[in-house]
Coordinates of C-alpha atoms in Angstrom, one line a residue:
M191 CA 0.0 0.0 0.0
M192 CA 1.3 3.5 -0.9
E193 CA -0.7 6.4 0.5
G194 CA 0.6 9.9 0.6
D195 CA 4.2 9.9 1.9
S196 CA 4.2 6.4 3.3
S197 CA 3.9 2.7 2.4
W198 CA 2.9 -0.4 4.3
R199 CA 1.7 -4.0 3.9
F200 CA -1.9 -5.1 4.1
S201 CA -2.5 -8.9 4.3
L202 CA -5.6 -10.3 2.6
P203 CA -7.5 -13.0 4.4
A204 CA -7.3 -16.6 3.1
E205 CA -11.0 -16.3 2.3
G206 CA -13.6 -13.5 2.8
T207 CA -14.4 -9.9 1.9
V208 CA -12.3 -6.8 2.4
L209 CA -14.0 -3.4 2.4
V210 CA -11.8 -0.6 1.2
G211 CA -12.6 3.1 2.0
R212 CA -12.5 6.0 4.4
D213 CA -15.3 4.8 6.6
E214 CA -14.1 3.7 10.0
P215 CA -15.6 0.2 9.7
A216 CA -13.6 -0.4 6.5
D217 CA -11.3 -3.4 6.7
L218 CA -8.7 -1.5 4.6
H219 CA -9.0 2.0 6.1
L220 CA -7.6 4.8 4.0
K221 CA -7.4 8.5 4.8
D222 CA -6.7 10.1 1.5
E223 CA -9.5 12.5 0.4
S224 CA -9.5 11.0 -3.1
V225 CA -10.8 7.7 -1.6
S226 CA -14.6 7.4 -1.2
R227 CA -16.1 6.3 2.1
R228 CA -17.1 3.0 0.6
H229 CA -14.7 2.8 -2.3
A230 CA -14.2 -0.9 -3.3
R231 CA -14.6 -4.4 -2.2
I232 CA -12.0 -7.3 -2.5
L233 CA -13.5 -10.8 -2.6
V234 CA -11.1 -13.6 -1.7
T235 CA -12.0 -17.2 -2.4
E236 CA -10.0 -20.4 -3.0
E237 CA -10.0 -19.5 -6.7
G238 CA -8.3 -16.1 -6.2
A239 CA -9.0 -12.5 -5.3
R240 CA -11.3 -10.1 -7.3
V241 CA -11.8 -6.4 -6.8
V242 CA -15.2 -4.7 -7.3
D243 CA -15.6 -0.9 -7.4
L244 CA -18.5 0.3 -5.3
G245 CA -19.4 3.3 -7.4
S246 CA -16.6 5.4 -6.0
H247 CA -16.1 9.0 -7.0
N248 CA -12.6 8.6 -8.5
G249 CA -12.9 5.0 -9.5
T250 CA -10.9 1.9 -9.0
L251 CA -8.2 1.0 -11.6
V252 CA -6.1 -2.1 -12.2
N253 CA -2.9 -1.4 -14.2
G254 CA -4.3 2.0 -15.2
R255 CA -7.7 0.7 -16.5
P256 CA -11.1 1.2 -14.7
V257 CA -12.5 -1.9 -13.1
E258 CA -15.6 -3.4 -14.7
G259 CA -17.5 -6.0 -12.7
A260 CA -15.5 -8.4 -10.5
H261 CA -11.9 -8.2 -11.8
L262 CA -9.5 -11.1 -11.1
L263 CA -6.3 -9.9 -9.5
L264 CA -2.9 -11.4 -10.4
S265 CA 0.4 -11.1 -8.7
G266 CA 2.1 -7.9 -9.8
D267 CA -1.2 -6.0 -10.5
V268 CA -1.1 -2.3 -9.6
L269 CA -4.4 -1.2 -8.0
S270 CA -5.5 2.5 -7.7
F271 CA -8.1 3.6 -5.2
G272 CA -8.2 7.2 -6.1
A273 CA -4.6 8.5 -5.4
V274 CA -3.7 5.5 -3.3
L275 CA -1.7 2.7 -4.9
A276 CA -1.5 -0.9 -4.0
V277 CA 0.7 -3.7 -5.6
V278 CA -0.7 -7.2 -5.4
R279 CA 1.6 -10.0 -4.3
A280 CA 0.4 -13.6 -4.1
R281 CA 2.3 -15.5 -1.4
S282 CA 0.8 -18.9 -2.3
R283 CA -0.6 -20.2 -5.6
P284 CA -3.2 -22.9 -4.8
V285 CA -4.7 -24.6 -7.8
A286 CA -8.4 -25.2 -7.3
A287 CA -9.8 -28.6 -8.1
R288 CA -12.5 -27.0 -10.4
R289 CA -11.6 -24.4 -13.0
T290 CA -14.4 -22.7 -14.8
L291 CA -13.1 -19.3 -15.6
E292 CA -11.0 -18.8 -18.7
T293 CA -8.2 -17.0 -16.9
E294 CA -7.9 -19.6 -14.2
R295 CA -7.8 -22.5 -16.6
L296 CA -5.1 -20.7 -18.6
M297 CA -3.0 -20.0 -15.5
A298 CA -3.3 -23.6 -14.4
H299 CA -2.1 -24.7 -17.8
L300 CA 0.8 -22.3 -17.6
R301 CA 1.8 -23.7 -14.2
E302 CA 1.9 -27.2 -15.7
E303 CA 4.1 -26.0 -18.6
V304 CA 6.4 -24.2 -16.2
D305 CA 6.8 -27.4 -14.1
R306 CA 7.6 -29.4 -17.3
A307 CA 10.1 -26.8 -18.6
L308 CA 12.0 -26.8 -15.3
R309 CA 11.8 -30.5 -14.8
Y310 CA 13.2 -31.4 -18.2
S311 CA 15.1 -28.2 -19.0
R312 CA 12.9 -27.4 -22.0
P313 CA 12.3 -23.9 -23.4
L314 CA 9.1 -22.0 -22.6
S315 CA 8.0 -18.5 -23.4
V316 CA 4.9 -16.4 -22.7
L317 CA 3.6 -13.5 -24.7
V318 CA 1.2 -10.8 -23.5
L319 CA -0.7 -8.6 -26.0
A320 CA -1.8 -5.3 -24.4
L321 CA -4.5 -3.6 -26.4
P322 CA -4.8 0.2 -26.4
E323 CA -8.5 -0.1 -25.3
P324 CA -10.4 -2.9 -23.6
L325 CA -11.9 -5.3 -26.1
T326 CA -15.6 -5.8 -25.6
G327 CA -16.1 -7.8 -28.8
G328 CA -14.2 -9.3 -31.7
R329 CA -12.0 -11.6 -29.6
D330 CA -12.4 -14.4 -32.2
A331 CA -10.4 -12.4 -34.7
V332 CA -7.5 -12.0 -32.2
E333 CA -7.5 -15.6 -31.2
A334 CA -7.6 -16.8 -34.8
L335 CA -4.3 -15.1 -35.5
L336 CA -2.6 -17.2 -32.9
T337 CA -4.4 -20.5 -33.2
A338 CA -4.1 -20.8 -37.0
E339 CA -0.7 -22.5 -36.7
A340 CA -0.5 -23.1 -33.0
G341 CA 1.0 -26.4 -31.8
P342 CA -1.0 -28.8 -29.7
A343 CA 0.6 -27.8 -26.4
E344 CA 0.2 -24.0 -27.0
A345 CA -2.6 -22.2 -25.1
L346 CA -4.0 -18.7 -25.0
G347 CA -6.6 -16.8 -23.1
W348 CA -7.6 -13.4 -21.7
L349 CA -6.1 -12.1 -18.5
D350 CA -8.7 -9.3 -18.7
A351 CA -10.4 -7.3 -21.5
A352 CA -7.2 -5.7 -22.6
H353 CA -4.5 -8.3 -22.1
L354 CA -4.2 -11.6 -24.0
L355 CA -1.8 -14.3 -22.8
C356 CA -0.2 -16.8 -25.1
V357 CA 1.8 -19.8 -23.7
L358 CA 4.5 -21.0 -26.1
P359 CA 6.2 -24.3 -25.1
E360 CA 9.5 -25.1 -26.9
V361 CA 10.0 -21.4 -27.7
S362 CA 13.1 -19.9 -26.0
G363 CA 12.1 -16.3 -26.6
E364 CA 15.0 -15.3 -28.9
S365 CA 14.2 -12.4 -31.2
G366 CA 12.8 -13.5 -34.6
E367 CA 12.6 -17.2 -33.5
D368 CA 10.2 -19.5 -35.4
G369 CA 7.0 -19.8 -33.4
L370 CA 7.4 -16.4 -31.8
G371 CA 8.3 -14.1 -34.7
E372 CA 5.2 -15.0 -36.8
R373 CA 2.8 -14.4 -33.9
V374 CA 4.4 -11.1 -33.0
E375 CA 4.3 -9.9 -36.7
A376 CA 0.7 -11.1 -37.2
L377 CA -0.6 -9.5 -34.0
L378 CA 1.1 -6.1 -34.5
A379 CA -0.1 -6.1 -38.2
A380 CA -3.6 -6.6 -37.0
Y381 CA -3.4 -4.2 -34.1
P382 CA -0.8 -1.5 -35.0
R383 CA -1.3 0.4 -31.7
A384 CA -1.1 -2.7 -29.4
R385 CA 2.0 -3.5 -27.3
L386 CA 3.6 -6.9 -26.9
G387 CA 5.7 -8.2 -24.1
T388 CA 7.6 -11.5 -23.8
A389 CA 9.2 -13.5 -21.0
A390 CA 11.1 -16.8 -21.0
C391 CA 11.4 -19.5 -18.4
P392 CA 13.7 -19.8 -16.4
T393 CA 15.6 -16.7 -17.5
D394 CA 12.9 -14.2 -16.5
G395 CA 11.0 -16.2 -13.9
C396 CA 10.5 -19.7 -12.5
D397 CA 6.8 -19.6 -11.7
A398 CA 3.7 -18.8 -13.7
D399 CA 2.7 -15.6 -11.8
T400 CA 6.2 -14.1 -12.2
L401 CA 6.3 -14.8 -15.9
V402 CA 2.9 -13.2 -16.5
A403 CA 3.9 -10.1 -14.5
V404 CA 7.2 -9.8 -16.3
A405 CA 5.6 -10.1 -19.8
R406 CA 2.9 -7.6 -18.9
T407 CA 5.5 -5.1 -17.5
A408 CA 7.5 -5.5 -20.7
A409 CA 4.3 -4.8 -22.8
Q410 CA 3.8 -1.6 -20.8
A411 CA 7.3 -0.6 -21.5
A412 CA 7.0 -1.3 -25.2
K413 CA 6.2 1.5 -27.7
P414 CA 2.8 1.2 -29.5
G415 CA 3.1 -1.3 -32.4
R416 CA 6.3 -2.8 -31.0
A417 CA 7.3 -5.8 -29.0
A418 CA 9.6 -5.7 -25.9
A419 CA 11.5 -8.5 -24.1
A420 CA 11.5 -8.9 -20.4
A421 CA 14.7 -7.0 -20.0
D422 CA 13.0 -3.9 -21.4
G423 CA 10.7 -3.9 -18.4
A424 CA 13.5 -3.5 -16.0
T425 CA 14.9 -0.1 -15.0
R426 CA 18.6 0.5 -14.2
L427 CA 18.9 3.6 -12.0
D428 CA 22.2 5.4 -12.1
L429 CA 22.4 7.2 -8.7
A430 CA 25.7 9.1 -9.0
G431 CA 27.6 5.9 -9.8
R432 CA 25.4 3.6 -7.7
M433 CA 23.6 1.2 -10.0
V434 CA 20.2 0.1 -8.7
L435 CA 18.2 -2.5 -10.8
V436 CA 14.5 -2.2 -10.4
A437 CA 12.0 -4.7 -12.0
D438 CA 9.4 -5.7 -9.5
P439 CA 6.2 -3.6 -9.7
A440 CA 6.2 -2.8 -6.0
M441 CA 9.9 -1.6 -6.2
S442 CA 9.1 0.6 -9.2
Q443 CA 6.3 2.3 -7.4
L444 CA 8.3 2.7 -4.2
Y445 CA 11.2 4.3 -6.1
A446 CA 8.7 6.6 -7.7
L447 CA 7.5 7.5 -4.2
L448 CA 11.1 8.2 -3.1
R449 CA 11.6 10.5 -6.0
R450 CA 8.5 12.5 -5.0
L451 CA 9.7 12.6 -1.4
A452 CA 13.1 13.8 -2.4
A453 CA 11.6 17.1 -3.5
S454 CA 10.5 17.9 0.1
E455 CA 12.5 18.3 3.3
L456 CA 10.5 15.7 5.2
P457 CA 12.5 13.1 7.2
V458 CA 12.1 9.7 5.6
L459 CA 12.0 6.4 7.5
V460 CA 13.0 3.4 5.4
C461 CA 11.9 0.1 6.9
G462 CA 12.7 -3.4 5.8
E463 CA 14.7 -6.6 6.6
T464 CA 18.5 -6.6 6.8
G465 CA 20.1 -6.5 3.3
V466 CA 17.0 -5.4 1.5
G467 CA 18.6 -2.3 0.0
K468 CA 17.7 0.5 2.6
E469 CA 20.9 2.4 2.0
N470 CA 20.3 2.6 -1.8
A471 CA 16.8 3.9 -1.1
A472 CA 18.2 6.5 1.3
F473 CA 20.8 7.6 -1.2
A474 CA 18.1 7.9 -3.9
V475 CA 16.3 10.4 -1.7
H476 CA 19.6 12.4 -1.4
H477 CA 20.5 12.1 -5.1
W478 CA 17.1 13.3 -6.3
S479 CA 16.9 16.1 -3.7
R480 CA 18.1 19.8 -3.9
R481 CA 20.9 18.7 -1.5
S482 CA 22.5 16.3 -4.0
A483 CA 25.6 18.6 -4.2
G484 CA 26.2 18.2 -0.5
P485 CA 27.6 15.3 1.4
F486 CA 25.8 12.0 2.1
I487 CA 26.9 10.8 5.5
A488 CA 26.0 7.2 6.4
V489 CA 26.0 6.3 10.1
N490 CA 25.6 2.7 11.2
C491 CA 24.0 3.3 14.6
A492 CA 24.5 -0.3 15.6
A493 CA 28.3 0.0 15.1
L494 CA 28.8 3.2 17.2
P495 CA 31.1 2.4 20.2
E496 CA 29.2 2.2 23.4
G497 CA 29.9 5.3 25.5
L498 CA 31.0 7.3 22.5
V499 CA 27.7 7.5 20.7
E500 CA 27.1 11.2 21.5
S501 CA 30.6 12.3 20.6
E502 CA 30.4 10.4 17.3
L503 CA 27.1 12.1 16.4
F504 CA 27.5 15.5 17.9
G505 CA 31.3 15.9 18.1
N506 CA 33.4 16.8 21.1
E507 CA 35.8 19.5 22.4
K508 CA 39.3 18.8 23.4
G509 CA 39.5 17.3 26.9
A510 CA 35.8 16.5 27.1
F511 CA 36.7 12.9 28.1
T512 CA 39.7 10.7 28.4
G513 CA 41.3 10.3 24.9
A514 CA 39.7 13.5 23.5
T515 CA 43.1 15.0 22.5
S516 CA 41.5 17.5 20.0
S517 CA 38.2 19.1 19.1
R518 CA 36.3 17.2 16.5
A519 CA 33.1 17.8 14.5
G520 CA 30.5 15.0 14.8
L521 CA 28.8 13.2 12.0
L522 CA 25.7 15.5 12.0
E523 CA 27.9 18.6 11.7
S524 CA 29.8 16.9 8.9
A525 CA 26.6 16.6 6.9
Q526 CA 26.1 20.3 6.5
S527 CA 24.0 21.2 3.4
G528 CA 23.6 17.5 2.7
T529 CA 21.9 14.3 4.0
V530 CA 22.7 12.2 7.0
F531 CA 21.6 8.5 6.8
L532 CA 21.0 7.0 10.3
D533 CA 21.1 3.3 9.5
E534 CA 19.6 1.0 12.2
V535 CA 18.4 4.0 14.1
G536 CA 16.5 1.6 16.5
E537 CA 19.8 0.7 18.1
L538 CA 20.5 4.2 19.5
P539 CA 20.5 4.4 23.3
L540 CA 17.7 6.4 24.9
S541 CA 20.0 9.2 26.0
A542 CA 21.3 9.7 22.4
Q543 CA 17.7 9.6 21.1
A544 CA 16.7 12.5 23.4
K545 CA 19.6 14.6 22.2
L546 CA 19.0 13.7 18.5
L547 CA 15.4 14.7 18.8
R548 CA 16.3 18.2 20.1
A549 CA 18.9 18.6 17.4
L550 CA 16.3 17.8 14.7
E551 CA 13.7 20.1 16.3
V552 CA 15.9 23.2 16.8
R553 CA 18.4 22.5 14.0
R554 CA 21.3 23.1 16.4
I555 CA 23.8 20.7 18.1
T556 CA 26.0 21.0 21.1
R557 CA 29.3 19.2 21.1
V558 CA 30.3 17.0 24.1
G559 CA 32.2 19.2 26.6
D560 CA 31.0 22.4 25.1
T561 CA 28.2 24.8 26.0
R562 CA 27.8 26.6 22.6
E563 CA 25.2 25.6 20.2
R564 CA 26.1 25.2 16.5
P565 CA 23.6 25.5 13.7
I566 CA 23.1 22.5 11.4
D567 CA 21.5 22.4 8.0
L568 CA 20.8 18.8 6.9
R569 CA 18.1 16.4 5.9
V570 CA 17.7 13.1 7.9
V571 CA 16.9 9.7 6.4
A572 CA 16.7 6.9 8.9
A573 CA 16.4 3.1 8.4
T574 CA 15.6 0.2 10.6
H575 CA 14.8 -3.5 10.4
R576 CA 12.9 -3.3 13.7
D577 CA 9.2 -2.6 14.3
L578 CA 9.6 0.8 15.9
E579 CA 6.0 1.0 17.0
A580 CA 6.6 -2.2 19.0
E581 CA 9.9 -0.7 20.3
V582 CA 8.0 2.4 21.5
V583 CA 5.4 0.2 23.3
A584 CA 8.3 -1.7 24.9
G585 CA 9.9 1.6 26.1
R586 CA 13.1 1.1 24.0
F587 CA 12.5 3.9 21.5
R588 CA 11.1 7.4 22.1
Q589 CA 7.7 8.0 20.7
D590 CA 8.3 11.6 19.9
L591 CA 11.5 10.7 18.0
Y592 CA 9.6 8.0 16.1
F593 CA 6.9 10.6 15.1
R594 CA 9.7 13.0 14.0
L595 CA 11.6 10.5 11.9
G596 CA 8.5 8.7 10.5
A597 CA 6.8 11.7 8.9
A598 CA 7.2 9.6 5.6
T599 CA 7.6 5.9 6.0
V600 CA 8.7 3.6 3.1
L601 CA 8.6 -0.2 3.5
L602 CA 10.9 -2.1 1.2
P603 CA 9.7 -5.7 0.5
P604 CA 12.1 -8.6 1.0
L605 CA 13.8 -10.2 -1.9
R606 CA 11.6 -13.4 -1.6
E607 CA 8.6 -11.2 -2.5
R608 CA 10.4 -9.8 -5.6
P609 CA 10.9 -13.0 -7.6
R610 CA 11.3 -11.1 -10.9
E611 CA 14.5 -9.4 -9.6
V612 CA 16.3 -12.6 -8.4
P613 CA 17.5 -13.8 -11.8
L614 CA 18.2 -10.2 -12.9
L615 CA 20.3 -9.4 -9.8
A616 CA 22.0 -12.8 -9.8
R617 CA 23.3 -12.3 -13.4
D618 CA 24.2 -8.7 -12.8
F619 CA 26.2 -9.4 -9.6
L620 CA 27.8 -12.5 -11.2
A621 CA 28.9 -10.4 -14.3
R622 CA 30.4 -7.7 -12.1
A623 CA 32.2 -10.2 -9.9
C624 CA 33.7 -12.0 -13.0
Q625 CA 34.8 -8.7 -14.4
A626 CA 36.5 -7.7 -11.2
L627 CA 38.3 -11.0 -11.2
G628 CA 39.3 -10.6 -14.9
R629 CA 37.6 -13.9 -15.9
K630 CA 35.1 -14.8 -18.6
E631 CA 31.5 -14.4 -17.6
L632 CA 29.8 -17.5 -16.1
V633 CA 26.4 -18.9 -17.1
L634 CA 23.7 -19.8 -14.6
A635 CA 22.2 -23.1 -15.5
S636 CA 18.4 -23.3 -15.7
D637 CA 18.0 -25.5 -12.5
T638 CA 20.4 -23.1 -10.8
L639 CA 18.1 -20.2 -11.6
Q640 CA 15.2 -22.3 -10.3
A641 CA 17.0 -23.0 -7.0
L642 CA 17.9 -19.3 -6.6
S643 CA 14.3 -18.2 -7.3
R644 CA 12.9 -20.6 -4.7
D645 CA 15.2 -19.6 -1.9
P646 CA 13.8 -17.5 1.0
W647 CA 16.9 -15.3 1.0
P648 CA 17.0 -14.4 4.7
G649 CA 19.9 -12.0 3.9
N650 CA 18.1 -10.5 1.0
V651 CA 20.0 -8.7 -1.8
R652 CA 23.2 -8.6 0.2
E653 CA 23.2 -12.4 0.6
L654 CA 22.6 -12.8 -3.1
R655 CA 25.5 -10.5 -4.0
N656 CA 27.9 -12.3 -1.6
L657 CA 26.9 -15.7 -3.1
M658 CA 27.5 -14.5 -6.7
E659 CA 31.0 -13.1 -5.6
F660 CA 31.8 -16.5 -4.0
V661 CA 30.6 -18.4 -7.1
A662 CA 32.7 -16.2 -9.4
A663 CA 35.8 -17.0 -7.4
A664 CA 35.2 -20.7 -6.7
V665 CA 33.6 -22.3 -9.8
A666 CA 36.3 -23.6 -12.1
G667 CA 34.2 -24.3 -15.2
D668 CA 32.0 -22.0 -17.4
V669 CA 28.5 -23.0 -16.0
V670 CA 27.2 -22.6 -12.4
D671 CA 25.3 -25.8 -11.5
P672 CA 23.1 -26.3 -8.4
H673 CA 25.8 -28.3 -6.7
H674 CA 27.9 -25.1 -6.6
L675 CA 25.2 -23.5 -4.3
P676 CA 24.9 -23.8 -0.5
P677 CA 23.4 -27.1 0.7
R678 CA 20.1 -25.5 1.7
M679 CA 19.4 -24.4 -1.9
Q680 CA 19.9 -28.0 -3.1
G681 CA 17.3 -29.3 -0.7
R682 CA 19.7 -31.5 1.3
K683 CA 22.0 -31.3 4.3
G684 CA 25.8 -31.6 4.3
A685 CA 28.6 -30.1 2.3
A686 CA 28.2 -29.0 -1.3
V687 CA 29.6 -31.5 -3.8
P688 CA 32.8 -30.2 -5.4
P689 CA 32.4 -29.4 -9.1
R690 CA 33.9 -31.8 -11.7
T691 CA 36.6 -30.3 -13.9
D692 CA 37.6 -33.5 -15.7
P693 CA 35.6 -35.0 -18.6
V694 CA 33.5 -38.1 -17.9
P695 CA 34.8 -41.0 -20.0
E696 CA 32.2 -42.8 -22.2
A697 CA 32.6 -46.1 -20.4
S698 CA 33.3 -44.8 -16.9
A699 CA 31.1 -45.9 -14.0
P700 CA 28.5 -43.3 -12.7
D701 CA 29.9 -40.8 -10.2
S702 CA 28.1 -41.5 -7.0
R703 CA 29.2 -38.1 -5.6
L704 CA 26.9 -36.3 -8.0
P705 CA 23.1 -36.0 -7.5
L706 CA 21.2 -38.1 -10.1
A707 CA 19.9 -35.0 -11.9
Q708 CA 23.4 -33.6 -12.2
E709 CA 24.7 -36.9 -13.5
L710 CA 22.0 -36.9 -16.2
R711 CA 22.9 -33.3 -17.2
E712 CA 26.6 -34.3 -17.5
L713 CA 25.6 -37.2 -19.8
E714 CA 23.4 -34.9 -21.9
R715 CA 26.1 -32.3 -22.1
R716 CA 28.7 -34.8 -23.2
R717 CA 26.4 -36.3 -25.9
M718 CA 25.6 -32.9 -27.3
M719 CA 29.3 -32.0 -27.5
E720 CA 30.1 -35.3 -29.2
A721 CA 27.3 -34.8 -31.7
L722 CA 28.5 -31.3 -32.6
D723 CA 32.0 -32.5 -33.0
A724 CA 30.8 -35.4 -35.3
E725 CA 28.7 -33.0 -37.4
D726 CA 31.3 -30.2 -37.8
G727 CA 29.4 -27.9 -35.6
V728 CA 26.1 -28.0 -37.6
Q729 CA 23.4 -27.8 -35.0
T730 CA 20.5 -29.2 -37.0
R731 CA 22.5 -32.4 -37.9
A732 CA 23.8 -32.7 -34.4
A733 CA 20.4 -32.4 -32.9
A734 CA 19.0 -35.0 -35.3
R735 CA 21.9 -37.3 -34.5
I736 CA 20.8 -37.6 -30.8
G737 CA 17.1 -37.2 -31.5
M738 CA 16.6 -33.8 -29.8
P739 CA 14.4 -31.1 -31.2
I740 CA 16.5 -28.3 -32.7
R741 CA 14.9 -25.6 -30.5
T742 CA 15.7 -27.6 -27.4
F743 CA 19.2 -28.3 -28.6
S744 CA 19.9 -24.6 -29.3
F745 CA 18.3 -23.6 -26.0
K746 CA 20.5 -26.0 -24.0
L747 CA 23.6 -24.8 -25.8
K748 CA 22.8 -21.3 -24.8
Q749 CA 22.4 -22.4 -21.2
L750 CA 25.8 -24.2 -21.4
G751 CA 27.4 -21.0 -22.6
V752 CA 28.6 -22.7 -25.8
Q753 CA 29.0 -21.0 -29.2
V754 CA 29.2 -23.1 -32.3
R755 CA 30.8 -22.1 -35.5
P756 CA 29.7 -24.4 -38.4
G757 CA 32.6 -25.9 -40.3
R758 CA 34.9 -26.1 -37.3
R759 CA 35.5 -29.3 -35.4
G760 CA 34.0 -29.0 -32.0
P761 CA 32.3 -26.2 -30.1
T762 CA 34.0 -23.2 -28.5
P763 CA 33.0 -21.4 -25.3
E764 CA 31.4 -18.0 -25.7

């Protein structure tokens, strides 16, 4: 939920009705004047959640379009209740025993295809057609364009009146690829103002909801009459040298909120789990503000030495305490004309909290051991992984300081709730780590991406970055397989299996150290390399030699990071 200058999370019930509005009895109570007293109702059943507008003055929108009737909500949808925004996130995806609605049947089919693609390392793509206006009639003409030459496993259906979803098994999503290029060209020729978005499994997502959200975001980013791949739906923010990758709908909305807050002088409180990216959010506020030319001083309140907290923050005069051999400006004074970032502000002792509150109120500080007050001109952004409201109740944090710092509160979701960003961040961190080590870029295998996407990431983005830096240094080959990951990501206990660096002989006994799935991948990899070598690098003949469809053969070569030049004996790494 994003209302005014703050954001928070509202959990929907497993089943029931949620009334949205400004009335006190509303389950989701909003205060913004653009919201009607009884604005909308969200109906939650075992088949999913639907939103119904209750005749509100400013309307209810889903992804920028007015709601008509009971609109099915999908993970990644952006809801608008007047000026209040909400981003839908499905934590669980139960499949009901009975499926009667077109959208639900289609999503169930997509989940089955995703499971097949991941289980057998087969290519799979989804395509979303976004029409400029909701289509009330004439759907047959659109569907005919896709079904004319569709294969038996392909499926299509309507997500809503303006978005058509097409499921394309055995299509890897490469630009101009057979099976994808024809559909893109036919649809854009029939609807010149429509937009198309594509996403591939597992590169862009390892579950049905994520793939649909990614393809729909890509369609929104495309120009009218054009198609866009999933990568076009991601935004790379350059914050004075800090690169921040944003792809999740909630993160896009939150960074837009941070940009708006940057124009004011309000203190901002950034909340979220450890490693979720709170300092990047704080720096974004500084970078987009009028104070961007001034310093950005980051203070880890949890790391301040006990007994020296006040001198670190406010400075000290010579002789103020044992060891104070000279006068020194504190961190707040050093941030003149800029921004001070108080990371883990909940760790400050109560005595320092009282002095910090007064400094923020009067805009003046007093150094330890001095009686003079010194003016300060700075903006404060604070961050915490704690629930400060609970800390106030427990008496560990001052309520008046909480109100002062939390004038605008932004809640960053954990990485496990941003599945779209996991493969993007993993590849980005891995590429940077390889570049820093001066080695060729590694490739993340499809089942490795699946393992990364399913991990709960207790350490969030920081943990993912550290893992990719470890992988870049430790993996000897060109492909990162699941056995290179920590044991918990492999679904077993014990130490990770060391990677093989020697080729497996044709007649050698199976390597009992490797999991069965990994042993099968090694066998498949060797047979593909042998076929390429026997056919002078001609992929069509090599695929036929081992009885593998050419699309699957090419898809697996890409996953292995192998580039083939026809006419040369044997493949060469990219």
